[in-house]
Tab-separated table of C-alpha atoms and ligand atoms in Angstrom:
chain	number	residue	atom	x	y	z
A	219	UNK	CA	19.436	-7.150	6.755
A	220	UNK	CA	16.242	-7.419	8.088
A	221	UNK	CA	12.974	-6.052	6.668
A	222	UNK	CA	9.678	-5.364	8.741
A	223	UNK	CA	6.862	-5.445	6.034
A	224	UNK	CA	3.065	-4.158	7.410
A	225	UNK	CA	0.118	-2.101	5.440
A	226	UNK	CA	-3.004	-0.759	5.902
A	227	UNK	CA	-2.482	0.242	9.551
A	228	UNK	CA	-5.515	2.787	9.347
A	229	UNK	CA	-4.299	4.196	12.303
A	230	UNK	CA	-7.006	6.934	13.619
A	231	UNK	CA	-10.013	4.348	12.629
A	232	UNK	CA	-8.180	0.953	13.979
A	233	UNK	CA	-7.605	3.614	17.534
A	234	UNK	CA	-11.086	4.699	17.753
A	235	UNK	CA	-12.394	1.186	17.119
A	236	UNK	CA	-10.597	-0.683	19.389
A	237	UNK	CA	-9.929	2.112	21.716
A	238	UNK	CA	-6.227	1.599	21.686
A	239	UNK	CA	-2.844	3.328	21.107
A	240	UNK	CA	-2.044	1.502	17.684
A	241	UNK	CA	1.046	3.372	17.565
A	242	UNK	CA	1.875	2.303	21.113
A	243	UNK	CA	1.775	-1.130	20.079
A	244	UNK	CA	4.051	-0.960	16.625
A	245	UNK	CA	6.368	1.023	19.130
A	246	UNK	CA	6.846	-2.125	21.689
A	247	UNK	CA	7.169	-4.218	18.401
A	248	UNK	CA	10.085	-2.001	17.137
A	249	UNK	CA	11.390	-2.012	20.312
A	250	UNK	CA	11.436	-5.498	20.683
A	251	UNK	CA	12.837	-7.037	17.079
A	252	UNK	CA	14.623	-3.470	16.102
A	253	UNK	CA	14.417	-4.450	12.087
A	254	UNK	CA	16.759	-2.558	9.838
A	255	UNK	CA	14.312	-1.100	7.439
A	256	UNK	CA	10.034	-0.922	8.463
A	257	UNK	CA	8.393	-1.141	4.932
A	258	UNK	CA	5.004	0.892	5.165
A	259	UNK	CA	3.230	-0.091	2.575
A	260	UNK	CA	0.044	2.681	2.570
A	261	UNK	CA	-2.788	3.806	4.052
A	262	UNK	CA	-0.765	4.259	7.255
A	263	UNK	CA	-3.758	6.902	8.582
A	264	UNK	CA	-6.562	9.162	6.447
A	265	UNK	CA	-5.114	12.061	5.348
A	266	UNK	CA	-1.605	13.691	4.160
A	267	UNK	CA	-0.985	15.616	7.686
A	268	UNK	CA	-1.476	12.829	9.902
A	269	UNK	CA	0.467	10.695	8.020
A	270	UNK	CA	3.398	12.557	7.855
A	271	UNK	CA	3.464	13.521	11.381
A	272	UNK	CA	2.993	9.655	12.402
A	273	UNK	CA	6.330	8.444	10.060
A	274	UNK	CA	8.249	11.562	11.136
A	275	UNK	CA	7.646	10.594	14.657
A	276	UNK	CA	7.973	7.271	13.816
A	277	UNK	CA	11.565	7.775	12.216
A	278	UNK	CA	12.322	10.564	14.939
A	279	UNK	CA	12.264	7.775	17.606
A	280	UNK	CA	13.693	4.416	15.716
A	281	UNK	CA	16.882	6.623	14.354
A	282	UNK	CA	18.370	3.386	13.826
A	283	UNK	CA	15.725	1.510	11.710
A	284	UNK	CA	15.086	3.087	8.077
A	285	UNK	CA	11.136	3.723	7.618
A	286	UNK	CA	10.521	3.390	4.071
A	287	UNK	CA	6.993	3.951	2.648
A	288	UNK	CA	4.844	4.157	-0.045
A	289	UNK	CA	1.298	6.132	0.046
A	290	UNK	CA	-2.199	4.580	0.200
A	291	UNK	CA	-5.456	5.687	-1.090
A	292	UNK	CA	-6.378	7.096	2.306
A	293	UNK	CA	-2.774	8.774	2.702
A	294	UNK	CA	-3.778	11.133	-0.058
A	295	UNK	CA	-7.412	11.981	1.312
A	296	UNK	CA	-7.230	15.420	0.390
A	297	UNK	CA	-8.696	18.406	-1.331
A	298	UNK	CA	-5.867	18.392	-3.358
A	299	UNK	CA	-4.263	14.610	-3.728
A	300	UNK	CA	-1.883	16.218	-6.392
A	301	UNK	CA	-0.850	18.570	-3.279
A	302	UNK	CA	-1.724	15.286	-0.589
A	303	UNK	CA	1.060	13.270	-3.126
A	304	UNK	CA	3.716	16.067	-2.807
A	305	UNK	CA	3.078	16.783	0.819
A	306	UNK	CA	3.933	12.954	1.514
A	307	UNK	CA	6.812	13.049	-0.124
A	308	UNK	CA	8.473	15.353	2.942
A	309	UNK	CA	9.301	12.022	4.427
A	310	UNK	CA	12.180	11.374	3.544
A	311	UNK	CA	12.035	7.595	3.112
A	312	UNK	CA	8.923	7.974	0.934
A	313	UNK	CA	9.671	5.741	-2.339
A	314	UNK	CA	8.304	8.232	-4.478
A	315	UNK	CA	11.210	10.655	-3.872
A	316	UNK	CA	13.091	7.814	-5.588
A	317	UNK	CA	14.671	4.504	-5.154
A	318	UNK	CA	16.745	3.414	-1.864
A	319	UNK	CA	19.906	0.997	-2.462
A	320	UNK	CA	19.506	-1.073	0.815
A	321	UNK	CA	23.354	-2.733	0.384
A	322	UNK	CA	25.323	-3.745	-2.839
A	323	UNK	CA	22.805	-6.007	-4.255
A	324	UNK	CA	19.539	-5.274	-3.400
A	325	UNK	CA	17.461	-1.864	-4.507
A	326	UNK	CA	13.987	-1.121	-3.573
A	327	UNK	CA	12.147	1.013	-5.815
A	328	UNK	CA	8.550	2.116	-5.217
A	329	UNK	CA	5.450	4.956	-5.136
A	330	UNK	CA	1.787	4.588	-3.735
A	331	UNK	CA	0.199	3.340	-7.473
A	332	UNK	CA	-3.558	4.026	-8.630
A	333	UNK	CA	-6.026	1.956	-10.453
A	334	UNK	CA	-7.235	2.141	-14.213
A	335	UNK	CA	-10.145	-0.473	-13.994
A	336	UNK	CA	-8.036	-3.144	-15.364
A	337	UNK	CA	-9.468	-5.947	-12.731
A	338	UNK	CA	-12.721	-4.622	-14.255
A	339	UNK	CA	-15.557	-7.229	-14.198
A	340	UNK	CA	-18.004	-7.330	-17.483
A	341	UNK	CA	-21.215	-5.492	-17.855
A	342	UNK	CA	-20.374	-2.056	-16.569
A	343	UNK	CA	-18.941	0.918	-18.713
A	344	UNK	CA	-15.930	2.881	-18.104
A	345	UNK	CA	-18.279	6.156	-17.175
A	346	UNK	CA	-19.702	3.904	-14.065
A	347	UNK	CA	-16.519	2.810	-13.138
A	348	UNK	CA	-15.545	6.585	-12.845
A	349	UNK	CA	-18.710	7.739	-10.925
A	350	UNK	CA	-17.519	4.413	-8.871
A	351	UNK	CA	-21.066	4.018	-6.916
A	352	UNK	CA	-22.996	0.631	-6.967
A	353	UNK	CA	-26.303	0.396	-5.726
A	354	UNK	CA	-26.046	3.199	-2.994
A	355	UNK	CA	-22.567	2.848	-1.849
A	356	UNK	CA	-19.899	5.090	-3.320
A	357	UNK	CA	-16.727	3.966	-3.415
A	358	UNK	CA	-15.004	6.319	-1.076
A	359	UNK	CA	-11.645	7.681	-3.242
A	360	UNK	CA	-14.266	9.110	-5.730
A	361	UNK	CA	-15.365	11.661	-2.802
A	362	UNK	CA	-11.951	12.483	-0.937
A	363	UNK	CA	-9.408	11.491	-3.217
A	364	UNK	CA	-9.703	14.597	-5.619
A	365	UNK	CA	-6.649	13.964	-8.549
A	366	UNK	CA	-6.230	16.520	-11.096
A	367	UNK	CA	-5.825	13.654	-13.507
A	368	UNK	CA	-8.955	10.836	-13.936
A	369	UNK	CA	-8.125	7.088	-12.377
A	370	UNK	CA	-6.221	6.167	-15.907
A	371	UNK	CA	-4.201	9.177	-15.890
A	372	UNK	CA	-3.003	9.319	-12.486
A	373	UNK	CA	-1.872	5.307	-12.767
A	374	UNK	CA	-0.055	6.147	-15.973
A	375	UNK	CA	2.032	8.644	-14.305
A	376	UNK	CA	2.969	6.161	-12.167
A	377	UNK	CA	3.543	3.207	-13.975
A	378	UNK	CA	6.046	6.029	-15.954
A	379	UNK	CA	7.725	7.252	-12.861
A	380	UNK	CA	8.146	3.076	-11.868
A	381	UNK	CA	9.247	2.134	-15.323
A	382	UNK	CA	11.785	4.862	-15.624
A	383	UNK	CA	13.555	3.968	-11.978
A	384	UNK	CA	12.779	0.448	-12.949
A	385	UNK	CA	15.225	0.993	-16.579
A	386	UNK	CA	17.737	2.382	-14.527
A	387	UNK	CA	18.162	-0.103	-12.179
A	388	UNK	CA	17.821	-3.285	-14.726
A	389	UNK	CA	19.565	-5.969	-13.290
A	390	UNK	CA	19.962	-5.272	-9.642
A	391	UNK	CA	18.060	-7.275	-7.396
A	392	UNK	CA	14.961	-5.208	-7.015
A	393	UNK	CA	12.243	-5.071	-4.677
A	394	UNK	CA	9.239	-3.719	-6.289
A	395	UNK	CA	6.258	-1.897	-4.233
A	396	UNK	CA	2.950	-0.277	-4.448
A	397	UNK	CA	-0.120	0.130	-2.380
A	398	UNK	CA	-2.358	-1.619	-4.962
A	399	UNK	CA	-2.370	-4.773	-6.298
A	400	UNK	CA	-0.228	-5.704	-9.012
A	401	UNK	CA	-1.799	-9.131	-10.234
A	402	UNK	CA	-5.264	-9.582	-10.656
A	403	UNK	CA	-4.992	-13.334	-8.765
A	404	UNK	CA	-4.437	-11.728	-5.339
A	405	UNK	CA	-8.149	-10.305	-5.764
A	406	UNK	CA	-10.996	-11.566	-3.900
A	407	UNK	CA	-13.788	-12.677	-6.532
A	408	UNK	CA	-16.924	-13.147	-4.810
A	409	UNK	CA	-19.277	-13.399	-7.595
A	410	UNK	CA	-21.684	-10.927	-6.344
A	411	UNK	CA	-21.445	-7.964	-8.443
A	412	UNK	CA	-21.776	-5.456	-5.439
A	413	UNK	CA	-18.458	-6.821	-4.029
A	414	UNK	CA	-16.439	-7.084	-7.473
A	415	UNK	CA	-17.715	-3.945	-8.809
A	416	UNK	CA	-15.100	-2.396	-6.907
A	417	UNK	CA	-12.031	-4.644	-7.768
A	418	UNK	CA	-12.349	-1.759	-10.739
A	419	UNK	CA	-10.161	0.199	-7.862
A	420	UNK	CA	-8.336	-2.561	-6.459
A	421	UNK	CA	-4.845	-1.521	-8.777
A	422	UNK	CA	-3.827	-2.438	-12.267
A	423	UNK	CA	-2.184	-5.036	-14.172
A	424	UNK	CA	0.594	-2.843	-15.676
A	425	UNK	CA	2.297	-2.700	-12.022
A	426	UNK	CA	2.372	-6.542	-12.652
A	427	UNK	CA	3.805	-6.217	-16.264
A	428	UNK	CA	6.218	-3.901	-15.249
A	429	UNK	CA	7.479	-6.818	-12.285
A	430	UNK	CA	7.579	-8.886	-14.973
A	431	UNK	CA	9.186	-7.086	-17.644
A	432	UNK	CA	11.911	-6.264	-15.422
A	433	UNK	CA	12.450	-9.333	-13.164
A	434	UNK	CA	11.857	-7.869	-9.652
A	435	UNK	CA	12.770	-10.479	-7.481
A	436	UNK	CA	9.828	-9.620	-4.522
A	437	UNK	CA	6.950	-7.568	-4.953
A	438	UNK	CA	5.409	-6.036	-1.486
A	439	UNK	CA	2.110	-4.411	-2.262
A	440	UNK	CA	-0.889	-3.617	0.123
A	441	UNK	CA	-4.839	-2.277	-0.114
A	442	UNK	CA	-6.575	-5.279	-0.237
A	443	UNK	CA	-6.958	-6.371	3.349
A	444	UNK	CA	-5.922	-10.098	2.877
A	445	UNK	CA	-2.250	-11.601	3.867
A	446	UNK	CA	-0.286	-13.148	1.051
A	447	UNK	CA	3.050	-14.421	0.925
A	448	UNK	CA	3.471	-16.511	-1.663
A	449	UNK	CA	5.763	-17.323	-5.036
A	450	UNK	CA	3.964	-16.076	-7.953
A	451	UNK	CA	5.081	-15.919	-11.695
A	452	UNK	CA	8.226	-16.559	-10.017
A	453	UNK	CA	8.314	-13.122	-7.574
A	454	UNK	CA	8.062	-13.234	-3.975
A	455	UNK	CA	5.239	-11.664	-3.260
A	456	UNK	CA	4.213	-10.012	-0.189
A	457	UNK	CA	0.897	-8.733	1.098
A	458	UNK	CA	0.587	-8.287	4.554
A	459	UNK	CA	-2.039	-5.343	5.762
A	460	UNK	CA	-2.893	-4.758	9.385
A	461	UNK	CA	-6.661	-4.251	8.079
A	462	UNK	CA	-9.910	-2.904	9.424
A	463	UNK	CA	-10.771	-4.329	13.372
A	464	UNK	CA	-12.228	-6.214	14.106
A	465	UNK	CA	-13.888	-8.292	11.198
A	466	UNK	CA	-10.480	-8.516	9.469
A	467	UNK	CA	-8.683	-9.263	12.521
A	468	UNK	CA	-7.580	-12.686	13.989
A	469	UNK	CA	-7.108	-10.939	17.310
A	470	UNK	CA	-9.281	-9.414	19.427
A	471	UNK	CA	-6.118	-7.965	21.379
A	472	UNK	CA	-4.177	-5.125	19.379
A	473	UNK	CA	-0.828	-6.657	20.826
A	474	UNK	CA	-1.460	-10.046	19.624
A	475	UNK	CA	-2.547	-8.784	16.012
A	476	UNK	CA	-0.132	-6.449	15.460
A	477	UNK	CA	2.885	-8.763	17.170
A	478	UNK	CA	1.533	-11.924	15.038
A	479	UNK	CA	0.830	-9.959	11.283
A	480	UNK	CA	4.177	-8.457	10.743
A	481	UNK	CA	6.392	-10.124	8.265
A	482	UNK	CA	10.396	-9.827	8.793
A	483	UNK	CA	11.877	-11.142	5.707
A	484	UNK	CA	15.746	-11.195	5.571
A	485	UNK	CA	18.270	-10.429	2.441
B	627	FE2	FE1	-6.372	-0.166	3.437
B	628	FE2	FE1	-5.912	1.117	0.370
């Protein structure tokens, strides 16, 4: 079985920045290697609406490849992320709806994740973390991802939700995902406050703990714009975002980016 793995797409800003039909692209791609299952592992576009209509579509056209995906922070861009969340969750491969057995050994379980300020760095307090703004910039979730819940509350719901589908699969072969990062050695520490400041909202380590405590055998996770695939603590993991053209780009051509970044892994 083959799996197509790809994040952070940010299709409507990666469009209007390099003037191209992203989607056109990913289409010829799917066309051309026709995986089994397309992992999406969040922020596919800004927004709840447009997301759903791009994976419907998406699904719609590949009837014969199985979109699976999990929400970013920018899926959930919302007035309402509570209502964002449950609006995302009309797709029917959405992981939060529950887990998917892919064939007799293998189960991928799943949901978009949050951060509590676990990757915190020292010298800040939990209230600035919250406000999220450093120096002038504002970190953007705090003004259009509007949870009922704060950051620490909306991660322990789903660190709950994972745990409990997590139980009831013990001892399958399970793939693990989220959109943020499970481990705090996949972030980027640059020793300049005004960039780790916001590791705060990079994930959380009890998406890691969780791996761990139940021995998924990959983990495919997303949000920070850097490719990993690597063995770590002994899980496969797998980070492999599209990211923001064109400084996180090798590619100045969207064909050659988006033909060379995604990962097919087999099982
Ligand atoms: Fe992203
Ligand atoms: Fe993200």
């Amino acid at each position: 079985m083959k799996i197509a793995i790809l994040s952070d797409i940010h299709e409507g800003l990666n469009r209007k920045r390099t003037q191209s039909q992203i989607m056109d692209v990913l289409y010829k791609w799917i066309e051309t290697n026709r995986p089994d299952v397309f992992m999406i592992s969040g922020d596919m576009t800004a927004g709840p609406d447009k997301s759903l209509a791009l994976l419907n579509q998406l699904q719609h056209d590949f009837p014969k490849t199985k979109f699976l995906f999990v929400h970013g922070n920018h899926d959930v861009y919302y007035e309402d992320s509570q209502a964002a969340y449950e609006k995302l969750l009309q797709f029917p491969g959405n992981l939060g709806n529950g887990p998917v057995e892919l064939n007799g050994d293998w189960v991928i379980i799943g949901d978009g994740g949050w951060y509590d300020y676990s990757y915190q760095i020292e010298g800040y307090t939990e209230e600035q973390f919250r406000i999220g703004t450093f120096n002038d910039f504002t970190w953007p979730d705090k003004l259009y991802a509007l949870w009922p819940g704060s950051d620490g509350e909306e991660t322990d719901r789903y660190v709950q939700k994972l745990e409990k589908w997590l139980h009831e699969y013990r001892g399958k072969n399970i793939i693990m995902v989220t959109h943020v990062v499970p481990f705090q050695k996949f972030l980027q520490v640059k020793n300049d406050p005004s960039w780790d400041f916001f590791n705060a909202m990079m994930g959380s380590e009890r998406f890691g703990e969780l791996a761990l405590k139940y021995g998924v055998k990959k983990y495919i996770f997303g949000h920070i714009h850097t490719r990993y695939h690597e063995h770590y603590n002994g899980i496969e993991m797998i980070c492999n975002p599209l990211g923001y053209y064109p400084h996180e780009w090798n590619h100045q051509s969207v064909e050659e980016e988006i033909f060379s970044t995604i990962k097919v892994i087999e099982i």
